[in-house]
CSV table of C-alpha atoms and ligand atoms in Angstrom, one decimal:
chain,number,residue,atom,x,y,z
A,881,UNK,CA,-6.6,52.9,67.2
A,882,UNK,CA,-3.5,51.2,65.8
A,883,UNK,CA,-4.3,47.6,65.0
A,884,UNK,CA,-2.2,44.7,64.1
A,885,UNK,CA,-3.6,41.5,62.6
A,886,UNK,CA,-1.5,38.4,62.9
A,887,UNK,CA,-2.2,35.9,60.1
A,888,UNK,CA,-3.3,37.1,56.6
A,889,UNK,CA,-5.6,34.2,55.7
A,890,UNK,CA,-9.3,34.4,55.0
A,891,UNK,CA,-10.1,35.9,58.3
A,892,UNK,CA,-7.0,38.0,59.1
A,893,UNK,CA,-6.6,39.6,55.7
A,894,UNK,CA,-10.3,40.5,55.3
A,895,UNK,CA,-10.5,41.8,58.9
A,896,UNK,CA,-7.4,43.9,58.4
A,897,UNK,CA,-8.6,45.3,55.1
A,898,UNK,CA,-12.1,46.1,56.5
A,899,UNK,CA,-10.8,47.9,59.6
A,900,UNK,CA,-8.5,50.0,57.4
A,901,UNK,CA,-11.5,50.8,55.2
A,902,UNK,CA,-13.2,52.0,58.4
A,903,UNK,CA,-10.4,54.4,58.9
A,904,UNK,CA,-8.1,52.6,61.4
A,905,UNK,CA,-4.3,52.2,60.8
A,906,UNK,CA,-3.8,48.5,60.3
A,907,UNK,CA,-0.6,46.3,60.1
A,908,UNK,CA,-1.3,42.9,58.6
A,909,UNK,CA,1.4,40.5,59.6
A,910,UNK,CA,2.1,36.9,58.4
A,911,UNK,CA,5.1,34.6,58.8
A,912,UNK,CA,4.8,33.6,55.1
A,913,UNK,CA,7.1,36.1,53.4
A,914,UNK,CA,5.9,35.3,49.9
A,915,UNK,CA,2.4,36.2,50.9
A,916,UNK,CA,3.5,39.5,52.4
A,917,UNK,CA,5.7,40.4,49.4
A,918,UNK,CA,2.7,39.6,47.0
A,919,UNK,CA,0.3,41.6,49.1
A,920,UNK,CA,2.6,44.6,48.9
A,921,UNK,CA,2.4,44.3,45.1
A,922,UNK,CA,-1.4,44.0,45.3
A,923,UNK,CA,-1.5,40.2,44.7
A,924,UNK,CA,-4.1,38.5,47.0
A,925,UNK,CA,-3.4,35.1,48.4
A,926,UNK,CA,-7.1,34.1,48.2
A,927,UNK,CA,-10.0,34.7,45.9
A,928,UNK,CA,-12.6,36.7,47.7
A,929,UNK,CA,-15.0,39.0,45.9
A,930,UNK,CA,-14.2,42.7,46.4
A,931,UNK,CA,-11.1,42.0,48.6
A,932,UNK,CA,-8.4,43.1,46.1
A,933,UNK,CA,-9.9,46.4,45.3
A,934,UNK,CA,-10.4,47.4,48.9
A,935,UNK,CA,-7.0,46.1,49.9
A,936,UNK,CA,-5.2,48.0,47.2
A,937,UNK,CA,-7.1,51.2,47.9
A,938,UNK,CA,-6.3,51.2,51.6
A,939,UNK,CA,-2.7,50.2,51.1
A,940,UNK,CA,-2.3,53.0,48.5
A,941,UNK,CA,-4.0,55.5,50.8
A,942,UNK,CA,-1.6,54.7,53.7
A,943,UNK,CA,-3.9,53.0,56.2
A,944,UNK,CA,-3.0,49.4,55.5
A,945,UNK,CA,0.6,48.0,55.9
A,946,UNK,CA,2.0,44.5,55.4
A,947,UNK,CA,4.9,43.0,57.3
A,948,UNK,CA,6.4,39.6,58.1
A,949,UNK,CA,8.1,41.1,61.1
A,950,UNK,CA,6.2,40.2,64.3
A,951,UNK,CA,8.3,42.7,66.3
A,952,UNK,CA,7.0,45.5,64.1
A,953,UNK,CA,3.4,44.3,64.3
A,954,UNK,CA,3.6,44.0,68.2
A,955,UNK,CA,5.5,47.2,69.0
A,956,UNK,CA,3.6,49.5,66.6
A,957,UNK,CA,0.1,48.6,67.8
A,958,UNK,CA,-2.3,49.1,70.7
A,959,UNK,CA,-4.6,46.2,69.8
A,960,UNK,CA,-3.3,42.9,68.4
A,961,UNK,CA,-5.7,40.5,66.7
A,962,UNK,CA,-4.8,36.8,66.4
A,963,UNK,CA,-6.2,35.3,63.2
A,964,UNK,CA,-4.0,32.3,62.6
A,965,UNK,CA,-5.0,28.7,61.6
A,966,UNK,CA,-6.4,26.3,64.1
A,967,UNK,CA,-6.6,23.1,62.1
A,968,UNK,CA,-7.6,19.8,63.7
A,969,UNK,CA,-5.3,16.9,64.6
A,970,UNK,CA,-6.4,13.5,63.4
A,971,UNK,CA,-8.5,12.9,66.6
A,972,UNK,CA,-10.2,16.3,66.0
A,973,UNK,CA,-8.4,18.0,68.9
A,974,UNK,CA,-7.6,21.5,67.8
A,975,UNK,CA,-4.0,22.1,66.9
A,976,UNK,CA,-3.2,25.3,68.8
A,977,UNK,CA,0.4,25.4,67.6
A,978,UNK,CA,0.0,28.6,65.6
A,979,UNK,CA,-1.9,30.4,68.3
A,980,UNK,CA,0.7,29.4,71.0
A,981,UNK,CA,3.5,30.6,68.7
A,982,UNK,CA,1.9,34.0,68.2
A,983,UNK,CA,1.2,34.3,72.0
A,984,UNK,CA,4.9,33.6,72.7
A,985,UNK,CA,6.0,36.2,70.1
A,986,UNK,CA,3.6,38.8,71.5
A,987,UNK,CA,5.1,38.2,75.0
A,988,UNK,CA,8.6,38.6,73.8
A,989,UNK,CA,8.1,41.8,71.9
A,990,UNK,CA,5.5,43.5,74.1
A,991,UNK,CA,6.6,47.1,74.8
A,992,UNK,CA,3.5,48.6,76.6
A,993,UNK,CA,-0.1,47.9,77.5
A,994,UNK,CA,-1.9,46.0,74.7
A,995,UNK,CA,-5.3,44.4,74.1
A,996,UNK,CA,-4.9,40.9,72.6
A,997,UNK,CA,-8.0,40.0,70.6
A,998,UNK,CA,-8.4,36.4,69.6
A,999,UNK,CA,-10.3,36.0,66.3
A,1000,UNK,CA,-9.1,32.4,65.6
A,1001,UNK,CA,-11.7,29.7,66.5
A,1002,UNK,CA,-10.3,28.1,69.6
A,1003,UNK,CA,-11.6,25.7,72.3
A,1004,UNK,CA,-13.0,27.2,75.5
A,1005,UNK,CA,-10.2,28.1,77.9
A,1006,UNK,CA,-7.7,29.1,75.2
A,1007,UNK,CA,-7.9,32.7,76.1
A,1008,UNK,CA,-6.6,31.9,79.5
A,1009,UNK,CA,-3.9,29.8,77.9
A,1010,UNK,CA,-2.8,32.7,75.7
A,1011,UNK,CA,-2.7,34.9,78.7
A,1012,UNK,CA,-0.4,32.5,80.5
A,1013,UNK,CA,1.9,32.1,77.5
A,1014,UNK,CA,2.3,35.8,77.0
A,1015,UNK,CA,3.0,36.3,80.7
A,1016,UNK,CA,5.6,33.5,80.7
A,1017,UNK,CA,7.5,35.0,77.8
A,1018,UNK,CA,7.3,38.7,78.6
A,1019,UNK,CA,10.8,40.3,78.6
A,1020,UNK,CA,9.3,43.6,79.8
A,1021,UNK,CA,6.6,43.4,82.4
A,1022,UNK,CA,3.7,45.4,80.9
A,1023,UNK,CA,0.0,45.1,81.4
A,1024,UNK,CA,-2.3,43.4,78.9
A,1025,UNK,CA,-5.7,41.9,78.5
A,1026,UNK,CA,-6.9,39.0,76.4
A,1027,UNK,CA,-10.3,39.3,74.7
A,1028,UNK,CA,-12.2,36.8,72.6
A,1029,UNK,CA,-13.8,38.2,69.5
A,1030,UNK,CA,-14.9,35.3,67.3
A,1031,UNK,CA,-15.3,35.7,63.6
A,1032,UNK,CA,-18.6,34.7,61.8
A,1033,UNK,CA,-17.7,35.7,58.2
A,1034,UNK,CA,-18.5,33.3,55.4
A,1035,UNK,CA,-16.1,32.7,52.6
A,1036,UNK,CA,-17.3,34.2,49.3
A,1037,UNK,CA,-19.2,36.9,51.2
A,1038,UNK,CA,-16.5,37.8,53.6
A,1039,UNK,CA,-16.2,41.6,53.0
A,1040,UNK,CA,-20.0,42.1,53.3
A,1041,UNK,CA,-20.2,39.9,56.4
A,1042,UNK,CA,-17.3,41.8,58.1
A,1043,UNK,CA,-18.7,45.2,57.2
A,1044,UNK,CA,-22.3,44.2,58.2
A,1045,UNK,CA,-22.2,41.4,60.8
A,1046,UNK,CA,-25.4,40.1,62.4
A,1047,UNK,CA,-23.7,40.6,65.7
A,1048,UNK,CA,-20.3,41.2,67.3
A,1049,UNK,CA,-19.4,39.0,70.3
A,1050,UNK,CA,-16.8,40.3,72.7
A,1051,UNK,CA,-15.8,38.0,75.5
A,1052,UNK,CA,-13.6,39.5,78.3
A,1053,UNK,CA,-12.8,39.2,82.0
A,1054,UNK,CA,-12.0,42.9,82.1
A,1055,UNK,CA,-14.8,45.4,81.1
A,1056,UNK,CA,-12.3,48.2,80.2
A,1057,UNK,CA,-10.6,45.9,77.7
A,1058,UNK,CA,-13.9,44.8,76.3
A,1059,UNK,CA,-14.8,48.5,75.8
A,1060,UNK,CA,-11.6,49.1,73.8
A,1061,UNK,CA,-12.7,46.4,71.4
A,1062,UNK,CA,-16.3,47.8,71.3
A,1063,UNK,CA,-14.7,51.1,70.2
A,1064,UNK,CA,-13.3,49.7,67.0
A,1065,UNK,CA,-16.7,48.4,66.0
A,1066,UNK,CA,-18.5,51.6,66.8
A,1067,UNK,CA,-18.9,52.6,63.2
A,1068,UNK,CA,-20.7,49.4,62.3
A,1069,UNK,CA,-24.4,49.4,62.6
A,1070,UNK,CA,-24.7,46.1,64.5
A,1071,UNK,CA,-25.5,44.5,67.9
A,1072,UNK,CA,-22.4,44.2,70.1
A,1073,UNK,CA,-22.8,41.7,72.9
A,1074,UNK,CA,-20.2,41.6,75.7
A,1075,UNK,CA,-19.9,38.2,77.4
A,1076,UNK,CA,-17.6,36.2,79.6
A,1077,UNK,CA,-14.4,35.3,77.9
A,1078,UNK,CA,-15.3,31.6,77.9
A,1079,UNK,CA,-18.8,32.2,76.7
A,1080,UNK,CA,-17.5,34.0,73.6
A,1081,UNK,CA,-15.2,31.1,72.8
A,1082,UNK,CA,-18.2,28.7,73.0
A,1083,UNK,CA,-20.6,30.9,71.1
A,1084,UNK,CA,-18.4,30.5,68.1
A,1085,UNK,CA,-18.5,26.7,68.1
A,1086,UNK,CA,-22.2,26.7,69.1
A,1087,UNK,CA,-23.0,28.8,66.0
A,1088,UNK,CA,-21.2,26.6,63.6
A,1089,UNK,CA,-22.4,23.4,65.2
A,1090,UNK,CA,-26.0,24.6,65.1
A,1091,UNK,CA,-25.8,25.5,61.4
A,1092,UNK,CA,-24.2,22.1,60.7
A,1093,UNK,CA,-27.0,20.5,62.6
A,1094,UNK,CA,-29.6,22.2,60.4
A,1095,UNK,CA,-27.8,20.9,57.3
A,1096,UNK,CA,-27.6,17.3,58.6
A,1097,UNK,CA,-31.2,17.5,59.7
A,1098,UNK,CA,-32.4,18.6,56.3
A,1099,UNK,CA,-30.2,16.0,54.6
A,1100,UNK,CA,-31.7,13.3,56.7
A,1101,UNK,CA,-35.2,14.6,55.8
A,1102,UNK,CA,-34.1,14.5,52.2
A,1103,UNK,CA,-33.4,10.8,52.5
A,1104,UNK,CA,-36.9,10.3,53.9
A,1105,UNK,CA,-38.4,12.5,51.2
A,1106,UNK,CA,-36.8,10.2,48.6
A,1107,UNK,CA,-38.3,7.1,50.2
A,1108,UNK,CA,-41.7,8.7,50.6
A,1109,UNK,CA,-41.7,10.4,47.1
A,1110,UNK,CA,-42.2,13.8,48.6
A,1111,UNK,CA,-40.0,16.9,47.8
A,1112,UNK,CA,-37.4,18.2,50.1
A,1113,UNK,CA,-37.4,21.7,48.5
A,1114,UNK,CA,-41.1,22.0,49.3
A,1115,UNK,CA,-40.5,20.7,52.8
A,1116,UNK,CA,-37.7,23.2,53.4
A,1117,UNK,CA,-39.9,26.0,52.2
A,1118,UNK,CA,-42.8,24.8,54.4
A,1119,UNK,CA,-40.8,24.5,57.6
A,1120,UNK,CA,-38.7,27.5,56.8
A,1121,UNK,CA,-41.7,29.8,56.8
A,1122,UNK,CA,-41.9,29.3,60.5
A,1123,UNK,CA,-39.9,32.3,61.8
A,1124,UNK,CA,-38.6,30.2,64.7
A,1125,UNK,CA,-37.0,27.8,62.2
A,1126,UNK,CA,-36.1,30.0,59.2
A,1127,UNK,CA,-35.3,28.9,55.6
A,1128,UNK,CA,-31.6,29.5,55.7
A,1129,UNK,CA,-29.2,26.5,55.9
A,1130,UNK,CA,-31.9,24.1,55.0
A,1131,UNK,CA,-30.5,23.4,51.5
A,1132,UNK,CA,-30.3,19.7,51.1
A,1133,UNK,CA,-27.4,18.2,49.1
A,1134,UNK,CA,-24.2,16.4,49.1
A,1135,UNK,CA,-23.2,17.7,52.6
A,1136,UNK,CA,-21.3,20.5,54.2
A,1137,UNK,CA,-17.5,21.0,53.6
A,1138,UNK,CA,-15.0,23.8,54.1
A,1139,UNK,CA,-12.4,24.6,56.6
A,1140,UNK,CA,-14.8,25.2,59.4
A,1141,UNK,CA,-18.0,23.1,59.9
A,1142,UNK,CA,-16.2,19.7,59.8
A,1143,UNK,CA,-13.4,21.0,62.0
A,1144,UNK,CA,-15.5,22.9,64.5
A,1145,UNK,CA,-18.1,20.1,64.9
A,1146,UNK,CA,-15.3,17.7,65.5
A,1147,UNK,CA,-13.5,20.0,67.9
A,1148,UNK,CA,-16.6,20.7,70.0
A,1149,UNK,CA,-17.3,17.0,70.3
A,1150,UNK,CA,-13.7,16.5,71.4
A,1151,UNK,CA,-13.8,19.5,73.9
A,1152,UNK,CA,-17.1,18.3,75.4
A,1153,UNK,CA,-15.6,14.8,75.9
A,1154,UNK,CA,-12.6,16.3,77.7
A,1155,UNK,CA,-15.0,17.9,80.1
A,1156,UNK,CA,-16.8,14.6,80.6
A,1157,UNK,CA,-19.8,15.3,78.3
A,1158,UNK,CA,-20.8,13.1,75.4
A,1159,UNK,CA,-22.2,15.6,72.8
A,1160,UNK,CA,-24.0,12.7,71.1
A,1161,UNK,CA,-26.3,14.9,69.0
A,1162,UNK,CA,-23.2,16.4,67.3
A,1163,UNK,CA,-21.7,12.9,66.8
A,1164,UNK,CA,-24.8,12.1,64.7
A,1165,UNK,CA,-24.6,15.4,62.8
A,1166,UNK,CA,-21.0,14.5,61.8
A,1167,UNK,CA,-21.9,10.9,60.9
A,1168,UNK,CA,-24.8,12.0,58.7
A,1169,UNK,CA,-22.6,14.5,56.9
A,1170,UNK,CA,-19.8,12.0,56.4
A,1171,UNK,CA,-22.2,9.6,54.8
A,1172,UNK,CA,-23.5,12.1,52.2
A,1173,UNK,CA,-20.9,11.6,49.5
A,1174,UNK,CA,-21.0,7.8,49.7
A,1175,UNK,CA,-24.8,7.9,49.5
A,1176,UNK,CA,-24.7,10.2,46.5
A,1177,UNK,CA,-22.1,8.0,44.9
A,1178,UNK,CA,-24.2,4.9,45.6
A,1179,UNK,CA,-27.1,6.5,43.9
A,1180,UNK,CA,-25.0,7.1,40.8
A,1181,UNK,CA,-23.8,3.5,40.8
A,1182,UNK,CA,-27.3,2.2,41.2
A,1183,UNK,CA,-28.3,4.1,38.1
A,1184,UNK,CA,-25.4,3.4,35.8
A,1185,UNK,CA,-22.2,1.4,35.5
A,1186,UNK,CA,-19.5,4.0,36.1
A,1187,UNK,CA,-16.5,2.0,34.8
A,1188,UNK,CA,-14.9,3.5,31.7
A,1189,UNK,CA,-17.5,6.3,31.6
A,1190,UNK,CA,-16.6,9.9,30.8
A,1191,UNK,CA,-17.8,11.9,33.8
A,1192,UNK,CA,-18.0,15.7,33.8
A,1193,UNK,CA,-17.7,17.2,37.3
A,1194,UNK,CA,-18.9,20.8,37.6
A,1195,UNK,CA,-17.4,22.6,40.7
A,1196,UNK,CA,-14.4,21.9,42.9
A,1197,UNK,CA,-14.5,24.4,45.7
A,1198,UNK,CA,-16.4,23.5,48.8
A,1199,UNK,CA,-19.1,26.1,48.0
A,1200,UNK,CA,-19.5,28.9,45.3
A,1201,UNK,CA,-17.6,32.2,45.2
A,1202,UNK,CA,-14.4,30.8,46.8
A,1203,UNK,CA,-11.3,29.0,45.7
A,1204,UNK,CA,-11.1,27.1,49.0
A,1205,UNK,CA,-10.8,23.3,48.5
A,1206,UNK,CA,-10.5,22.4,52.2
A,1207,UNK,CA,-12.9,19.5,53.0
A,1208,UNK,CA,-14.5,20.0,49.6
A,1209,UNK,CA,-17.3,17.4,48.9
A,1210,UNK,CA,-16.3,17.6,45.2
A,1211,UNK,CA,-12.8,16.3,45.8
A,1212,UNK,CA,-14.1,13.5,47.9
A,1213,UNK,CA,-16.6,12.5,45.3
A,1214,UNK,CA,-13.9,12.6,42.6
A,1215,UNK,CA,-11.9,10.1,44.6
A,1216,UNK,CA,-14.8,7.6,44.5
A,1217,UNK,CA,-15.2,8.2,40.8
A,1218,UNK,CA,-11.6,7.6,40.0
A,1219,UNK,CA,-11.7,4.3,41.9
A,1220,UNK,CA,-14.3,3.2,39.3
A,1221,UNK,CA,-11.7,3.6,36.6
A,1222,UNK,CA,-13.8,6.3,34.9
A,1223,UNK,CA,-12.5,9.3,33.0
A,1224,UNK,CA,-13.1,12.4,35.0
A,1225,UNK,CA,-13.1,15.9,33.5
A,1226,UNK,CA,-13.5,18.8,35.9
A,1227,UNK,CA,-14.2,22.5,35.7
A,1228,UNK,CA,-14.5,25.2,38.4
A,1229,UNK,CA,-14.7,29.0,37.8
A,1230,UNK,CA,-11.8,29.8,40.2
A,1231,UNK,CA,-10.5,26.8,42.1
A,1232,UNK,CA,-8.7,25.1,39.2
A,1233,UNK,CA,-5.2,26.3,40.0
A,1234,UNK,CA,-5.5,25.3,43.7
A,1235,UNK,CA,-6.8,21.9,42.6
A,1236,UNK,CA,-4.0,21.2,40.2
A,1237,UNK,CA,-1.5,21.0,43.0
A,1238,UNK,CA,-3.2,17.8,44.5
A,1239,UNK,CA,-5.7,16.5,42.0
A,1240,UNK,CA,-3.7,14.8,39.3
A,1241,UNK,CA,-5.6,12.0,37.6
A,1242,UNK,CA,-8.3,14.2,36.1
A,1243,UNK,CA,-8.6,16.3,33.0
A,1244,UNK,CA,-9.1,20.1,33.4
A,1245,UNK,CA,-11.5,21.8,31.1
A,1246,UNK,CA,-11.4,25.5,30.1
A,1247,UNK,CA,-15.1,26.0,30.8
A,1248,UNK,CA,-18.3,24.2,31.6
A,1249,UNK,CA,-19.2,23.5,28.0
A,1250,UNK,CA,-15.8,22.0,27.3
A,1251,UNK,CA,-16.1,19.9,30.5
A,1252,UNK,CA,-19.4,18.3,29.5
A,1253,UNK,CA,-18.5,17.8,25.8
A,1254,UNK,CA,-18.8,14.1,25.0
A,1255,UNK,CA,-19.6,13.2,28.6
A,1256,UNK,CA,-21.7,10.2,29.5
A,1257,UNK,CA,-22.6,11.7,32.8
A,1258,UNK,CA,-22.5,15.2,34.3
A,1259,UNK,CA,-22.4,15.8,38.0
A,1260,UNK,CA,-22.9,19.2,39.6
A,1261,UNK,CA,-21.2,19.5,43.0
A,1262,UNK,CA,-20.8,23.2,43.6
A,1263,UNK,CA,-23.7,25.5,42.6
A,1264,UNK,CA,-21.8,28.4,41.1
A,1265,UNK,CA,-24.1,30.9,39.4
A,1266,UNK,CA,-22.1,30.2,36.2
A,1267,UNK,CA,-23.6,26.7,36.3
A,1268,UNK,CA,-27.0,27.8,37.4
A,1269,UNK,CA,-27.2,30.2,34.5
A,1270,UNK,CA,-25.6,27.9,31.9
A,1271,UNK,CA,-27.3,27.1,28.7
A,1272,UNK,CA,-28.7,23.7,29.6
A,1273,UNK,CA,-29.9,23.0,26.0
A,1274,UNK,CA,-26.3,23.4,24.9
A,1275,UNK,CA,-25.1,21.1,27.7
A,1276,UNK,CA,-27.5,18.4,26.7
A,1277,UNK,CA,-26.4,18.7,23.0
A,1278,UNK,CA,-22.7,18.6,23.9
A,1279,UNK,CA,-23.0,15.6,26.1
A,1280,UNK,CA,-22.9,12.0,24.7
A,1281,UNK,CA,-25.2,10.7,27.4
A,1282,UNK,CA,-28.2,12.1,29.1
A,1283,UNK,CA,-27.5,11.5,32.8
A,1284,UNK,CA,-27.3,14.5,35.1
A,1285,UNK,CA,-26.6,14.2,38.8
A,1286,UNK,CA,-27.2,17.3,40.8
A,1287,UNK,CA,-25.7,17.3,44.3
A,1288,UNK,CA,-27.1,20.8,45.1
A,1289,UNK,CA,-30.6,20.8,43.7
A,1290,UNK,CA,-29.6,23.7,41.5
A,1291,UNK,CA,-32.2,22.9,38.8
A,1292,UNK,CA,-35.9,22.1,38.4
A,1293,UNK,CA,-36.6,18.4,37.8
A,1294,UNK,CA,-39.4,19.1,35.3
A,1295,UNK,CA,-37.3,21.4,33.3
A,1296,UNK,CA,-34.4,19.0,33.2
A,1297,UNK,CA,-36.8,16.2,32.1
A,1298,UNK,CA,-38.2,18.4,29.4
A,1299,UNK,CA,-34.7,19.1,28.1
A,1300,UNK,CA,-34.2,15.3,27.7
A,1301,UNK,CA,-32.0,14.7,30.8
A,1302,UNK,CA,-32.3,11.7,33.1
A,1303,UNK,CA,-32.0,14.0,36.1
A,1304,UNK,CA,-31.2,12.9,39.7
A,1305,UNK,CA,-31.0,15.4,42.5
A,1306,UNK,CA,-31.3,15.1,46.3
A,1307,UNK,CA,-34.6,14.5,48.2
A,1308,UNK,CA,-36.8,15.1,45.2
B,771,LIG,P1,-5.8,30.5,56.9
B,771,LIG,O1,-5.1,29.2,57.0
B,771,LIG,O2,-6.4,31.0,55.7
B,771,LIG,O3,-4.7,31.6,57.4
B,771,LIG,C1,-3.9,31.6,58.5
B,771,LIG,C2,-2.7,32.4,58.3
B,771,LIG,O4,-2.0,32.5,59.5
B,771,LIG,C3,-1.7,31.8,57.3
B,771,LIG,O5,-1.5,32.8,56.3
B,771,LIG,C4,-0.5,31.5,58.1
B,771,LIG,O6,0.7,31.7,57.4
B,771,LIG,C5,-0.6,32.5,59.2
B,771,LIG,N1,0.2,32.1,60.4
B,771,LIG,C6,0.2,30.9,61.0
B,771,LIG,N2,1.1,30.9,62.1
B,771,LIG,C7,1.6,32.2,62.1
B,771,LIG,C8,2.5,32.8,63.0
B,771,LIG,N3,3.0,32.2,64.0
B,771,LIG,N4,2.8,34.1,62.8
B,771,LIG,C9,2.2,34.8,61.7
B,771,LIG,N5,1.3,34.2,60.9
B,771,LIG,C10,1.0,32.9,61.1
B,771,LIG,O7,-6.9,30.5,58.1
B,771,LIG,P2,-8.3,31.2,58.1
B,771,LIG,O8,-9.2,30.5,57.2
B,771,LIG,O9,-8.1,32.7,57.9
B,771,LIG,O10,-8.7,30.9,59.6
B,771,LIG,C11,-8.1,31.5,60.7
B,771,LIG,C12,-8.9,31.3,61.9
B,771,LIG,O11,-10.2,31.9,61.8
B,771,LIG,C13,-9.2,29.8,62.2
B,771,LIG,O12,-9.2,29.6,63.6
B,771,LIG,C14,-10.6,29.6,61.6
B,771,LIG,O13,-11.3,28.5,62.2
B,771,LIG,C15,-11.3,30.9,61.9
B,771,LIG,N6,-12.3,31.2,61.0
B,771,LIG,C16,-12.2,31.0,59.7
B,771,LIG,C17,-13.2,31.4,58.8
B,771,LIG,C18,-13.1,31.2,57.3
B,771,LIG,O14,-14.1,31.4,56.7
B,771,LIG,N7,-12.0,30.8,56.8
B,771,LIG,C19,-14.4,32.1,59.4
B,771,LIG,C20,-14.4,32.3,60.7
B,771,LIG,C21,-13.4,31.9,61.6
B,772,LIG,C1,-19.3,29.0,57.9
B,772,LIG,C2,-20.3,29.9,58.7
B,772,LIG,O1,-21.4,30.1,57.8
B,772,LIG,C3,-19.7,31.2,59.1
B,772,LIG,O2,-20.6,31.9,59.9
B,772,LIG,C4,-18.4,30.9,59.9
B,772,LIG,O3,-17.7,32.1,60.2
B,772,LIG,C5,-17.4,30.1,59.1
B,772,LIG,O4,-18.1,28.8,58.7
B,772,LIG,C6,-16.2,29.7,59.9
B,772,LIG,O5,-16.3,29.5,61.1
B,772,LIG,O6,-15.2,29.5,59.2
B,772,LIG,P1,-18.3,28.9,55.4
B,772,LIG,O7,-17.7,27.7,55.8
B,772,LIG,O8,-17.5,30.0,54.7
B,772,LIG,O9,-18.9,29.7,56.7
B,772,LIG,O10,-19.5,28.6,54.4
B,772,LIG,P2,-21.1,28.3,54.6
B,772,LIG,O11,-21.8,29.2,53.7
B,772,LIG,O12,-21.5,28.3,56.0
B,772,LIG,O13,-21.2,26.8,54.0
B,772,LIG,C7,-20.5,25.7,54.6
B,772,LIG,C8,-20.8,24.5,53.9
B,772,LIG,O14,-22.2,24.1,54.2
B,772,LIG,C9,-20.7,24.5,52.4
B,772,LIG,O15,-20.1,23.3,52.0
B,772,LIG,C10,-22.1,24.6,51.9
B,772,LIG,O16,-22.3,24.1,50.6
B,772,LIG,C11,-22.9,23.8,52.9
B,772,LIG,N1,-24.3,24.2,53.1
B,772,LIG,C12,-24.6,25.4,53.5
B,772,LIG,C13,-25.3,23.2,52.8
B,772,LIG,O17,-25.0,22.1,52.4
B,772,LIG,N2,-26.6,23.6,52.9
B,772,LIG,C14,-27.0,24.8,53.3
B,772,LIG,O18,-28.2,25.1,53.5
B,772,LIG,C15,-26.0,25.8,53.6
């Protein structure tokens, strides 16, 4: 099947590359010409392990094409995937500007029957809105169907998640259209669930909101663990052994960030309110998460005066294995540290270039060891393997001070103590 993917961000590009890898002919389209020109030269707009090799291979072998021309993407495909941004407005309402613009363009250039597959995360009812916009803008009256196929990939593991998803959700009003989408997933060994269009849209938000709830729950328990002198890692293991609960997403720390959990929890609360429902449990999930950085910072301040101290920050991206800084807890913590008039030196294995554009008042180190050299305090915010596997003895020796704050419980307290650190983590 000829597939076009509109939007070559984290979702669109990975999706396009993986479907090409599975043998489909794919056109990846983006309105950002620089991105497209770079992609044609094999330069990826994002850091994602394994992406570049797969993209270059499929481009060279003639299954993957790039264009900034929406007309080409629409006219040359049978199935069009929308994978554009849906960032929140200040009140957490989803900004559907990009989705609406694409729907309009699809309507204008449609030259025959198409299945329009929405992969962007959009509030319930958006599929129907897309259908209306396409219809209103059609120059040529051709048939089409709108299907929701939400994306569940995680950044940093996007290729593997897309090739081996836990499930594929396909929401449609029309079974024949749903089956056309089922067809493109037929080579994946996974469960495909066909649902109502609106159910699929809500399944996406429900999944992210549930995972965020797990994180805020364990973080609340971590606070109680500190008060009761118990250990949140043991508690997470203990409850996680119950198959009904599971150990995943029970890692306590400085809170969740990224382009999705904060935005999707906010958006679901907003949507529910529009339908007259107060999703109070999610309001609390959001509140708990928003308080994490301040709480961690308060712990630092209670332990040591931060003014004029040299503070090494390890990790900038919102989680390991990505260069994505959106809603990164690290950037938020650094803001607090800079207000204290302390000297902040940062290091991240891949997100440094992205950070330099907006994060100005810090010093950038070339590696973790240069970062901690002469530091009074080291703070770990993103648990990259590079930090987990670092030579802690060397770090201790290079530092001027002995304070180590670990926002991700990446190390064992007794080992850190043995190495001579005054070590503070979360819920232990
Ligand atoms: P992104 O910001 O990385 O990429 C979006 C791309 O769309 C950009 O390259 C932009 O130039 C392009 N675009 C915007 N308007 C366009 C238009 N009119 N025509 C052509 N191109 C246009 O976004 P993302 O992180 O890939 O997220 C896309 C959607 O997928 C969002 O709804 C997001 O919530 C959802 N999602 C993201 C992830 C993730 O891990 N990032 C995972 C699952 C779902
Ligand atoms: C998340 C979901 O896991 C994906 O399924 C979904 O497709 C995606 O959002 C999306 O809709 O965009 P992602 O944001 O890439 O993926 O990263 P996660 O691995 O889920 O981590 C999100 C945040 O939660 C990170 O800041 C991470 O550090 C934090 N986290 C995660 C915890 O604090 N504790 C945990 O136990 C797990």
